[in-house]
XYZ file of C-alpha atoms in Angstrom:
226
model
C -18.877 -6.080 -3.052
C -18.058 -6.421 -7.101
C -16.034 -9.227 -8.146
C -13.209 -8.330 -10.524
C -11.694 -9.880 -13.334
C -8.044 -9.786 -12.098
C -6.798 -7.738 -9.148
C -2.839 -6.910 -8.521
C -1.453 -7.273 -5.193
C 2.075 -5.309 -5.123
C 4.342 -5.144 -2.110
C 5.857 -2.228 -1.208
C 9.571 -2.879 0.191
C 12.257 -3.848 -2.236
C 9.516 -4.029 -5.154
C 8.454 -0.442 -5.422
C 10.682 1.325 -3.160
C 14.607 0.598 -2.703
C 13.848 0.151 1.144
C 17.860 -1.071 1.203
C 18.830 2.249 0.555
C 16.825 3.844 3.265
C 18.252 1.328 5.623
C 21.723 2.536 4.610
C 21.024 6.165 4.631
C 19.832 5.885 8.450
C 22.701 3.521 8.786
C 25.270 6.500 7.843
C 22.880 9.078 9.550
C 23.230 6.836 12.660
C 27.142 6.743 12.591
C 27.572 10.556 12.513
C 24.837 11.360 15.082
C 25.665 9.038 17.540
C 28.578 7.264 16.875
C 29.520 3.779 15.878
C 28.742 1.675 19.033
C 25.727 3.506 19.843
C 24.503 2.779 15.697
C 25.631 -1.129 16.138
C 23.369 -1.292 18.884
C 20.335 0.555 17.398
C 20.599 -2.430 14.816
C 20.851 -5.521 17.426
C 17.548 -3.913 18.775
C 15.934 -3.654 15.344
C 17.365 -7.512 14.408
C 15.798 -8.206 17.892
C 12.480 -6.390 17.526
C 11.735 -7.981 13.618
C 12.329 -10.986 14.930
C 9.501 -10.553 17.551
C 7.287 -9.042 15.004
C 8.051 -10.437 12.287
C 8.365 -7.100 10.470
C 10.786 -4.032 10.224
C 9.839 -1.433 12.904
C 12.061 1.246 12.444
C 10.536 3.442 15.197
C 10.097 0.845 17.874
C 13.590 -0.089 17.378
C 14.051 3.735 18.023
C 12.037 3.549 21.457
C 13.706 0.901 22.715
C 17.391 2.553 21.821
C 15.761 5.559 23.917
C 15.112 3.245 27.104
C 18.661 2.525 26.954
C 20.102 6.231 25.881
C 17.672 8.324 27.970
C 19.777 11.320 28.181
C 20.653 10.629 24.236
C 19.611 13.835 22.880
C 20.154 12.238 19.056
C 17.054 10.325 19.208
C 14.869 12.732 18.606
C 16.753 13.562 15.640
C 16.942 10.335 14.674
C 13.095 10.253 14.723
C 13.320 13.462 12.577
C 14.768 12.025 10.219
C 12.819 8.786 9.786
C 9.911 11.364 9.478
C 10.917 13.360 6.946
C 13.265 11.459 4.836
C 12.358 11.279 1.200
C 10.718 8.852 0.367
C 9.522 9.229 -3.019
C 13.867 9.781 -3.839
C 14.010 6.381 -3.613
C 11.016 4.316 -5.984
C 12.900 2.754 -8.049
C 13.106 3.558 -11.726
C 9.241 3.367 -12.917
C 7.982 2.335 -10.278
C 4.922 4.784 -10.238
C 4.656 4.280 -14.212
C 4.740 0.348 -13.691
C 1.471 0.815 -11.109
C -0.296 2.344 -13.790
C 0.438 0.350 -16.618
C -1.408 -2.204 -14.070
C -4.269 -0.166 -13.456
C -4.799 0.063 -17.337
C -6.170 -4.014 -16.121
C -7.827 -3.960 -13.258
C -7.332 -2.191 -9.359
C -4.040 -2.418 -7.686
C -3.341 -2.984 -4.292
C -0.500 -2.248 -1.522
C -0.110 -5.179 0.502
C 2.921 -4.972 2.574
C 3.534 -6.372 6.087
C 4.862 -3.589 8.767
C 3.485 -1.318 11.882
C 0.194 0.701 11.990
C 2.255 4.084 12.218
C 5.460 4.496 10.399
C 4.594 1.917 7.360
C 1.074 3.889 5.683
C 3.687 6.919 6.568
C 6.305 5.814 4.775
C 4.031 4.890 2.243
C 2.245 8.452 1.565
C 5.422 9.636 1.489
C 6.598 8.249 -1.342
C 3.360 8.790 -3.515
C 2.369 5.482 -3.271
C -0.713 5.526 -1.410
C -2.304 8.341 -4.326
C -0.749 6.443 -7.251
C -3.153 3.034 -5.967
C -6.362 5.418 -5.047
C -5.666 4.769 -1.640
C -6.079 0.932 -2.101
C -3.505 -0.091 0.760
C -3.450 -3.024 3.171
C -0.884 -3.303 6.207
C -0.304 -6.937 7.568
C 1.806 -8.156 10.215
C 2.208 -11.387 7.897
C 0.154 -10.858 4.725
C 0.437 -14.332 3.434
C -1.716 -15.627 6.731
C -4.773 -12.756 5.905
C -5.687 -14.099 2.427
C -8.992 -14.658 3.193
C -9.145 -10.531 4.511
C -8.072 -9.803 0.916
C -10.411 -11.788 -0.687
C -13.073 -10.582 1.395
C -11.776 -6.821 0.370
C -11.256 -6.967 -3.325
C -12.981 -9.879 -4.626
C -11.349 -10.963 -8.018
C -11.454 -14.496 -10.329
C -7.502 -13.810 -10.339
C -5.009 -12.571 -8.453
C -1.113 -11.290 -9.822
C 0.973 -10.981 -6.581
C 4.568 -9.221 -7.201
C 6.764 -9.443 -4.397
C 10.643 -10.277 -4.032
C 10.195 -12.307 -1.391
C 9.864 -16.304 -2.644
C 8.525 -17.165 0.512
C 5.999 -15.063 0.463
C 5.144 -15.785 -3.682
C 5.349 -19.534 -2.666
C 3.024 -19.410 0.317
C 0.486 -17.775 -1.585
C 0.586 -20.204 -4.141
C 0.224 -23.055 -1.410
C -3.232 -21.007 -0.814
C -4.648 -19.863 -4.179
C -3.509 -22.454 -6.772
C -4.391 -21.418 -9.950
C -6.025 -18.883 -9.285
C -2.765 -16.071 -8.823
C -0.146 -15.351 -10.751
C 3.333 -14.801 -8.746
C 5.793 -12.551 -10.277
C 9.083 -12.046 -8.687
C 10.759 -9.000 -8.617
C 14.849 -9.377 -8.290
C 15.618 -6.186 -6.133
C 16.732 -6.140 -2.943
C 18.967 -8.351 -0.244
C 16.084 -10.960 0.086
C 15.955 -11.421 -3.877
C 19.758 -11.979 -3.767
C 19.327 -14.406 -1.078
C 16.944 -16.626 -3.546
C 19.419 -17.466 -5.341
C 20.114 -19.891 -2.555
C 16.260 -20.465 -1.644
C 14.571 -24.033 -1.370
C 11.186 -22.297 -2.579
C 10.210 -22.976 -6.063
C 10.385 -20.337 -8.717
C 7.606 -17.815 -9.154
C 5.591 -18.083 -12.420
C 6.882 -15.013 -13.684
C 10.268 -13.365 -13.039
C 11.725 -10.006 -13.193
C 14.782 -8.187 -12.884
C 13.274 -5.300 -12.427
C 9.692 -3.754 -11.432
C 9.970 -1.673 -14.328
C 9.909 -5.062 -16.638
C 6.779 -5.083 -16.235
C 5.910 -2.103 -18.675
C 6.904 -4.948 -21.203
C 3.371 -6.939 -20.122
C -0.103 -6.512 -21.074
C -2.583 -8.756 -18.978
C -2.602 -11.637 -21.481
C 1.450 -12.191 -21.116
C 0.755 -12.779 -17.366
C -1.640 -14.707 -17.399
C -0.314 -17.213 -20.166
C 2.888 -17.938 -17.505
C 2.619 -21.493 -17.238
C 2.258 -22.134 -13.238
C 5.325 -23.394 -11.436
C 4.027 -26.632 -9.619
């Protein structure tokens, strides 16, 4: 397979799509279909389920919340509404624009952790999956399958953008030198960095859309965080 130059790995939740507001527009969904107790539990099973997986599973949290409500007519709906909510609504601003501005340098790739059914759903959905020429790769726990990437696109250098630290800094553990970690402040686990033992990434954003203000050549002259 060809070797390139430089290939970016972007995640998907809370870096190219506001996946916080999509939990909070099921959240208020939830509390008019079935009520407030009936939502609050929908969540413990979620909380319980990601916890097992180590990854949001939206719809499994939904079958379980069916064991429990058989006779729950809602859940269907619920599961209507998972399918067809909008997903491209909620990119944030230039996202789309940001992935090309990347592609102007070499191939980008999806690389998000999540389920086999819902997640490359969620991810068509919102345009994502055309925007990266289908280049997508669904993990349970991406930052243990670097050697699958590797094996799939081949490059001298990697840029990872993420808004996870932990991810960004386990990576890093891996590759060394040879990736560039750029941090992207959206989202609840971004917040929660602001507390986090991990070290900084090399590069960090506010904003996906910041990075319409870098060519290659900016990214790569970061100086690595030890």
């Amino acid at each position: 397979m060809m070797s390139h130059d430089v290939v970016f790995l972007i995640d998907v939740d809370n870096t190219l799509l506001d996946a916080d507001r999509v939990t909070t527009d099921l959240g208020r969904y939830l509390e008019n279909a079935v009520g407030h107790d009936r939502q609050q539990r929908y969540w413990s099973l979620f909380k319980q389920l990601r916890d097992e997986l180590g990854y949001a599973d939206y719809l499994g949290a939904l079958q379980r919340y069916r064991i429990e409500y058989s006779h729950d007519p809602h859940a269907l709906m619920v599961s209507r509404f998972l399918l067809h909510y909008p997903f491209s609504n909620r990119l944030f601003p230039n996202a789309l624009d940001a992935v090309e501005h990347m592609k102007q340098h070499g191939p980008v790739v999806l690389v998000s952790d999540g389920d086999a059914v819902f997640q490359p759903h969620k991810i068509e959905r919102a345009g994502l999956l055309d925007a990266v020429d289908g280049r997508v790769l669904i993990y349970v726990h991406k930052e243990q399958e670097l050697d699958d990437i590797e094996e799939r696109y081949p490059a001298e250098h990697y840029v990872l953008v993420d808004d996870k630290l932990r991810i960004l800094s386990a990576v890093k553990n891996v590759w060394g030198a040879r990736v560039t970690t750029v941090f992207s402040q959206q989202g609840h686990y971004a917040q929660a960095a602001k507390r986090s033992l991990y070290p900084a990434a090399d590069v960090t954003l506010e904003r996906i859309s910041d990075l319409l203000q870098y060519d290659l050549d900016d990214l790569l002259a970061a100086p690595p965080v030890a």
